[in-house]
């Protein structure tokens, strides 16, 4: 019988598979982190259906939210599929579809403007422009490297991710700001958001800079992360045009159900909507 231990080689082979599937760097690291956590929990035991199911119980008892647990389960299931261990697949935690987002994690337009103004006041031109670029286009943080001098000159950027290619349009005002910043930094071509050594900013660096900024801007840290700028773009776009199909195309979603998650209102807004029904006399 072939051993089903999660060896270093098997995990390395899994990384190679994810890379061949053109998964983003952030996704690959996340999957590997979750698989290693599972391997650590197994503590040398072999992967079997019963032990795999026990890991789900462990995650929930350890205090992980159902959403987080399902995310980790998805990564491990992908590992099982890659190794042909389909019988070990773990069932997801059943979650009722949410009607609204947590208000503590909702980045408002006012929060966004405060972050922008604070970044400018602190002389952080690159960070301020980066916030505007993500929020004005709805791109993922992993797609920031696609914002190049050439893209700003053309007014559009070509983004390749997960084997798909899509083109996003860049607002004229944003293009002018990007090109002005590039001239100031003496960047003639290629990526605009670079480190001092000339490398593209990583997801981790962008995350860290935003977290530092939220302290000065007096915005709750729980609201401040790159993906929330994408959420703000999505809700603002939908309120302006009420076109979820076009929004799904802009965001690069293959399913409108994914886009729908971005449009959840906060609990407070949902409550106001219920009160406006006028059904309580």
Short mmCIF file of C-alpha atoms in Angstrom, two decimals:
data_model
loop_
_atom_site.label_atom_id
_atom_site.label_comp_id
_atom_site.label_asym_id
_atom_site.label_seq_id
_atom_site.Cartn_x
_atom_site.Cartn_y
_atom_site.Cartn_z
CA UNK A 1 0.00 0.00 0.00
CA UNK A 2 1.34 3.43 -0.96
CA UNK A 3 2.08 5.69 1.99
CA UNK A 4 -0.13 8.76 2.36
CA UNK A 5 2.16 10.82 4.55
CA UNK A 6 2.49 14.50 3.75
CA UNK A 7 6.18 14.52 2.93
CA UNK A 8 8.30 17.54 2.01
CA UNK A 9 8.56 16.21 -1.55
CA UNK A 10 4.80 15.85 -1.94
CA UNK A 11 4.28 19.41 -0.74
CA UNK A 12 7.01 20.63 -3.13
CA UNK A 13 5.32 18.76 -5.99
CA UNK A 14 2.04 20.43 -5.03
CA UNK A 15 3.72 23.85 -5.25
CA UNK A 16 4.99 22.98 -8.73
CA UNK A 17 1.48 21.95 -9.79
CA UNK A 18 -0.05 25.20 -8.56
CA UNK A 19 2.63 27.16 -10.41
CA UNK A 20 1.93 25.21 -13.61
CA UNK A 21 -1.76 26.16 -13.21
CA UNK A 22 -0.64 29.81 -13.10
CA UNK A 23 -2.08 30.42 -9.66
CA UNK A 24 -1.09 33.77 -8.14
CA UNK A 25 1.85 33.89 -5.74
CA UNK A 26 -0.43 34.80 -2.84
CA UNK A 27 -2.75 31.86 -3.55
CA UNK A 28 0.16 29.42 -3.76
CA UNK A 29 1.63 30.56 -0.44
CA UNK A 30 -1.79 30.41 1.20
CA UNK A 31 -2.44 26.85 -0.02
CA UNK A 32 1.00 25.70 1.08
CA UNK A 33 0.58 27.30 4.49
CA UNK A 34 -2.71 25.48 5.01
CA UNK A 35 -1.33 22.14 3.81
CA UNK A 36 1.66 22.49 6.13
CA UNK A 37 -0.70 23.27 9.02
CA UNK A 38 -2.58 20.07 8.23
CA UNK A 39 0.68 18.10 8.06
CA UNK A 40 1.75 19.54 11.42
CA UNK A 41 -1.58 18.53 12.96
CA UNK A 42 -1.23 14.99 11.56
CA UNK A 43 2.11 14.78 13.38
CA UNK A 44 3.44 11.94 11.24
CA UNK A 45 0.14 10.11 10.77
CA UNK A 46 -1.03 9.19 7.30
CA UNK A 47 -3.88 11.05 5.63
CA UNK A 48 -7.09 9.03 5.83
CA UNK A 49 -10.75 9.93 5.54
CA UNK A 50 -11.26 9.77 9.31
CA UNK A 51 -8.18 11.82 10.21
CA UNK A 52 -9.01 14.39 7.53
CA UNK A 53 -12.54 14.79 8.92
CA UNK A 54 -11.02 15.16 12.37
CA UNK A 55 -9.03 18.15 11.18
CA UNK A 56 -12.24 20.01 10.38
CA UNK A 57 -13.42 19.37 13.93
CA UNK A 58 -10.05 20.58 15.22
CA UNK A 59 -10.25 23.83 13.25
CA UNK A 60 -13.70 24.68 14.59
CA UNK A 61 -12.82 23.77 18.17
CA UNK A 62 -9.65 25.87 17.88
CA UNK A 63 -11.81 28.93 17.20
CA UNK A 64 -11.45 29.30 13.44
CA UNK A 65 -14.51 30.86 11.81
CA UNK A 66 -16.47 28.62 9.41
CA UNK A 67 -15.33 30.76 6.48
CA UNK A 68 -11.66 30.46 7.45
CA UNK A 69 -12.03 26.73 8.14
CA UNK A 70 -13.58 26.20 4.70
CA UNK A 71 -10.76 28.15 3.10
CA UNK A 72 -8.20 25.88 4.75
CA UNK A 73 -10.22 22.78 3.87
CA UNK A 74 -10.32 23.88 0.23
CA UNK A 75 -6.51 24.06 0.15
CA UNK A 76 -6.11 20.60 1.65
CA UNK A 77 -8.75 19.15 -0.69
CA UNK A 78 -6.74 20.54 -3.61
CA UNK A 79 -3.69 18.73 -2.24
CA UNK A 80 -5.69 15.50 -1.98
CA UNK A 81 -6.92 15.90 -5.55
CA UNK A 82 -3.36 16.51 -6.79
CA UNK A 83 -2.23 13.24 -5.18
CA UNK A 84 -5.24 11.19 -6.26
CA UNK A 85 -6.54 10.86 -2.70
CA UNK A 86 -10.11 11.80 -3.56
CA UNK A 87 -11.49 9.52 -0.85
CA UNK A 88 -9.88 11.75 1.79
CA UNK A 89 -11.72 14.89 0.69
CA UNK A 90 -13.20 16.84 3.59
CA UNK A 91 -16.77 18.14 3.51
CA UNK A 92 -17.07 21.89 3.94
CA UNK A 93 -18.70 23.46 6.98
CA UNK A 94 -22.26 24.35 6.01
CA UNK A 95 -22.81 28.11 6.22
CA UNK A 96 -26.04 29.96 5.64
CA UNK A 97 -25.63 32.59 2.95
CA UNK A 98 -24.84 35.93 4.57
CA UNK A 99 -27.23 38.83 4.09
CA UNK A 100 -24.80 41.56 5.15
CA UNK A 101 -21.18 42.31 5.94
CA UNK A 102 -19.73 43.03 9.35
CA UNK A 103 -19.76 46.78 9.90
CA UNK A 104 -16.41 46.62 11.73
CA UNK A 105 -14.78 45.49 8.47
CA UNK A 106 -16.58 47.85 6.09
CA UNK A 107 -14.27 50.45 4.55
CA UNK A 108 -16.39 53.53 3.81
CA UNK A 109 -15.71 56.26 1.28
CA UNK A 110 -14.96 58.59 4.20
CA UNK A 111 -12.38 56.14 5.56
CA UNK A 112 -10.80 55.91 2.11
CA UNK A 113 -10.55 59.69 1.71
CA UNK A 114 -9.02 59.96 5.18
CA UNK A 115 -6.41 57.36 4.26
CA UNK A 116 -5.59 59.20 1.02
CA UNK A 117 -5.26 62.60 2.69
CA UNK A 118 -3.13 61.17 5.49
CA UNK A 119 -0.77 59.46 3.04
CA UNK A 120 -0.34 62.76 1.17
CA UNK A 121 0.18 64.73 4.38
CA UNK A 122 2.90 62.28 5.39
CA UNK A 123 4.60 62.68 2.03
CA UNK A 124 3.88 59.07 1.00
CA UNK A 125 3.18 59.77 -2.67
CA UNK A 126 3.62 56.19 -3.82
CA UNK A 127 1.22 54.83 -1.21
CA UNK A 128 -1.42 57.48 -1.92
CA UNK A 129 -1.27 56.78 -5.67
CA UNK A 130 -1.35 53.04 -5.04
CA UNK A 131 -4.52 53.37 -2.94
CA UNK A 132 -6.14 55.44 -5.69
CA UNK A 133 -5.12 52.97 -8.39
CA UNK A 134 -6.55 49.92 -6.64
CA UNK A 135 -9.73 51.70 -5.59
CA UNK A 136 -10.35 53.42 -8.94
CA UNK A 137 -9.89 50.26 -11.03
CA UNK A 138 -10.92 47.41 -8.70
CA UNK A 139 -7.77 45.40 -9.43
CA UNK A 140 -6.50 42.73 -7.06
CA UNK A 141 -3.35 43.49 -5.08
CA UNK A 142 -1.62 40.70 -7.04
CA UNK A 143 -2.40 42.64 -10.25
CA UNK A 144 -0.67 45.88 -9.22
CA UNK A 145 2.44 44.88 -11.19
CA UNK A 146 0.32 45.15 -14.36
CA UNK A 147 0.09 48.91 -13.87
CA UNK A 148 2.99 49.98 -16.05
CA UNK A 149 4.13 53.14 -17.82
CA UNK A 150 2.98 51.60 -21.09
CA UNK A 151 -0.46 50.83 -19.61
CA UNK A 152 -0.84 54.42 -18.40
CA UNK A 153 0.13 55.71 -21.84
CA UNK A 154 -2.44 53.45 -23.54
CA UNK A 155 -5.13 54.01 -20.92
CA UNK A 156 -5.57 50.31 -20.36
CA UNK A 157 -3.77 47.42 -18.71
CA UNK A 158 -3.70 43.77 -19.72
CA UNK A 159 -3.94 41.44 -16.74
CA UNK A 160 -3.15 37.74 -16.84
CA UNK A 161 -4.18 35.62 -13.88
CA UNK A 162 -5.29 32.01 -13.40
CA UNK A 163 -4.84 31.34 -17.11
CA UNK A 164 -7.20 34.16 -18.08
CA UNK A 165 -6.41 37.46 -19.74
CA UNK A 166 -8.55 40.53 -19.33
CA UNK A 167 -8.13 44.19 -20.17
CA UNK A 168 -9.04 46.91 -17.69
CA UNK A 169 -9.51 50.53 -18.65
CA UNK A 170 -7.70 53.20 -16.65
CA UNK A 171 -9.45 56.56 -16.02
CA UNK A 172 -7.74 59.46 -17.79
CA UNK A 173 -7.13 61.38 -14.58
CA UNK A 174 -5.46 58.33 -13.04
CA UNK A 175 -3.26 57.86 -16.12
CA UNK A 176 -2.03 61.44 -15.86
CA UNK A 177 -1.20 60.95 -12.18
CA UNK A 178 0.61 57.67 -12.89
CA UNK A 179 2.70 59.18 -15.69
CA UNK A 180 3.56 62.24 -13.61
CA UNK A 181 4.71 60.03 -10.74
CA UNK A 182 6.73 57.86 -13.16
CA UNK A 183 8.52 60.94 -14.52
CA UNK A 184 9.31 62.14 -11.00
CA UNK A 185 10.75 58.72 -10.13
CA UNK A 186 12.60 58.52 -13.48
CA UNK A 187 10.72 55.37 -14.48
CA UNK A 188 10.76 55.24 -18.28
CA UNK A 189 9.06 51.89 -18.78
CA UNK A 190 7.69 48.87 -16.95
CA UNK A 191 6.08 48.73 -13.53
CA UNK A 192 5.31 51.97 -11.73
CA UNK A 193 4.96 50.77 -8.14
CA UNK A 194 8.50 49.74 -7.29
CA UNK A 195 10.72 49.34 -4.24
CA UNK A 196 13.93 51.35 -3.87
CA UNK A 197 15.81 48.45 -5.47
CA UNK A 198 13.53 48.57 -8.52
CA UNK A 199 11.45 45.46 -7.80
CA UNK A 200 7.66 45.31 -7.89
CA UNK A 201 6.02 45.90 -4.53
CA UNK A 202 4.95 42.62 -2.96
CA UNK A 203 1.56 41.89 -1.46
CA UNK A 204 3.18 41.82 1.99
CA UNK A 205 4.81 45.22 1.54
CA UNK A 206 1.57 46.81 0.36
CA UNK A 207 -0.33 45.27 3.28
CA UNK A 208 2.27 46.49 5.81
CA UNK A 209 2.27 50.06 4.45
CA UNK A 210 -1.52 50.24 4.62
CA UNK A 211 -1.57 48.94 8.19
CA UNK A 212 0.94 51.59 9.27
CA UNK A 213 -1.09 54.29 7.55
CA UNK A 214 -4.35 53.39 9.28
CA UNK A 215 -2.83 54.31 12.67
CA UNK A 216 -2.04 57.86 11.51
CA UNK A 217 -5.38 58.17 9.69
CA UNK A 218 -7.32 56.94 12.74
CA UNK A 219 -9.13 54.32 10.70
CA UNK A 220 -9.79 50.94 12.31
CA UNK A 221 -7.07 48.46 11.27
CA UNK A 222 -9.75 45.79 10.71
CA UNK A 223 -10.98 47.85 7.75
CA UNK A 224 -7.64 48.53 6.15
CA UNK A 225 -6.34 45.94 3.70
CA UNK A 226 -5.99 45.94 -0.11
CA UNK A 227 -9.00 43.76 -0.89
CA UNK A 228 -11.31 46.20 0.90
CA UNK A 229 -10.39 48.85 -1.68
CA UNK A 230 -11.61 46.41 -4.33
CA UNK A 231 -14.84 45.99 -2.36
CA UNK A 232 -15.28 49.77 -2.19
CA UNK A 233 -14.82 50.01 -5.96
CA UNK A 234 -17.41 47.26 -6.50
CA UNK A 235 -20.09 48.81 -4.29
CA UNK A 236 -19.49 52.30 -5.71
CA UNK A 237 -19.64 51.01 -9.30
CA UNK A 238 -22.85 49.07 -8.68
CA UNK A 239 -24.61 51.97 -6.94
CA UNK A 240 -23.77 54.18 -9.91
CA UNK A 241 -24.72 51.81 -12.76
CA UNK A 242 -26.77 48.93 -11.25
CA UNK A 243 -25.15 46.51 -13.72
CA UNK A 244 -23.87 43.40 -11.94
CA UNK A 245 -22.97 41.62 -15.20
CA UNK A 246 -20.65 44.42 -16.32
CA UNK A 247 -19.21 44.65 -12.81
CA UNK A 248 -18.41 40.93 -12.86
CA UNK A 249 -16.50 41.45 -16.13
CA UNK A 250 -14.59 44.42 -14.72
CA UNK A 251 -13.62 42.51 -11.58
CA UNK A 252 -12.63 39.43 -13.57
CA UNK A 253 -15.20 37.13 -11.97
CA UNK A 254 -16.32 34.04 -13.87
CA UNK A 255 -19.45 33.80 -11.70
CA UNK A 256 -21.92 36.53 -10.82
CA UNK A 257 -22.40 34.74 -7.47
CA UNK A 258 -18.86 35.81 -6.59
CA UNK A 259 -19.65 39.40 -7.53
CA UNK A 260 -22.79 39.28 -5.41
CA UNK A 261 -20.67 38.73 -2.29
CA UNK A 262 -18.95 42.05 -2.95
CA UNK A 263 -22.28 43.85 -2.88
CA UNK A 264 -23.42 42.80 0.58
CA UNK A 265 -24.50 45.77 2.68
CA UNK A 266 -23.55 46.25 6.32
CA UNK A 267 -25.86 45.17 9.11
CA UNK A 268 -26.69 48.79 9.89
CA UNK A 269 -27.62 49.53 6.26
CA UNK A 270 -29.67 46.35 6.08
CA UNK A 271 -31.57 47.41 9.21
CA UNK A 272 -32.34 50.81 7.67
CA UNK A 273 -33.67 49.07 4.56
CA UNK A 274 -36.00 46.97 6.71
CA UNK A 275 -37.23 50.04 8.59
CA UNK A 276 -38.02 51.82 5.30
CA UNK A 277 -40.48 49.04 4.44
CA UNK A 278 -42.91 50.65 6.87
CA UNK A 279 -44.32 47.35 8.10
CA UNK A 280 -44.16 48.24 11.80
CA UNK A 281 -47.03 50.50 12.85
#
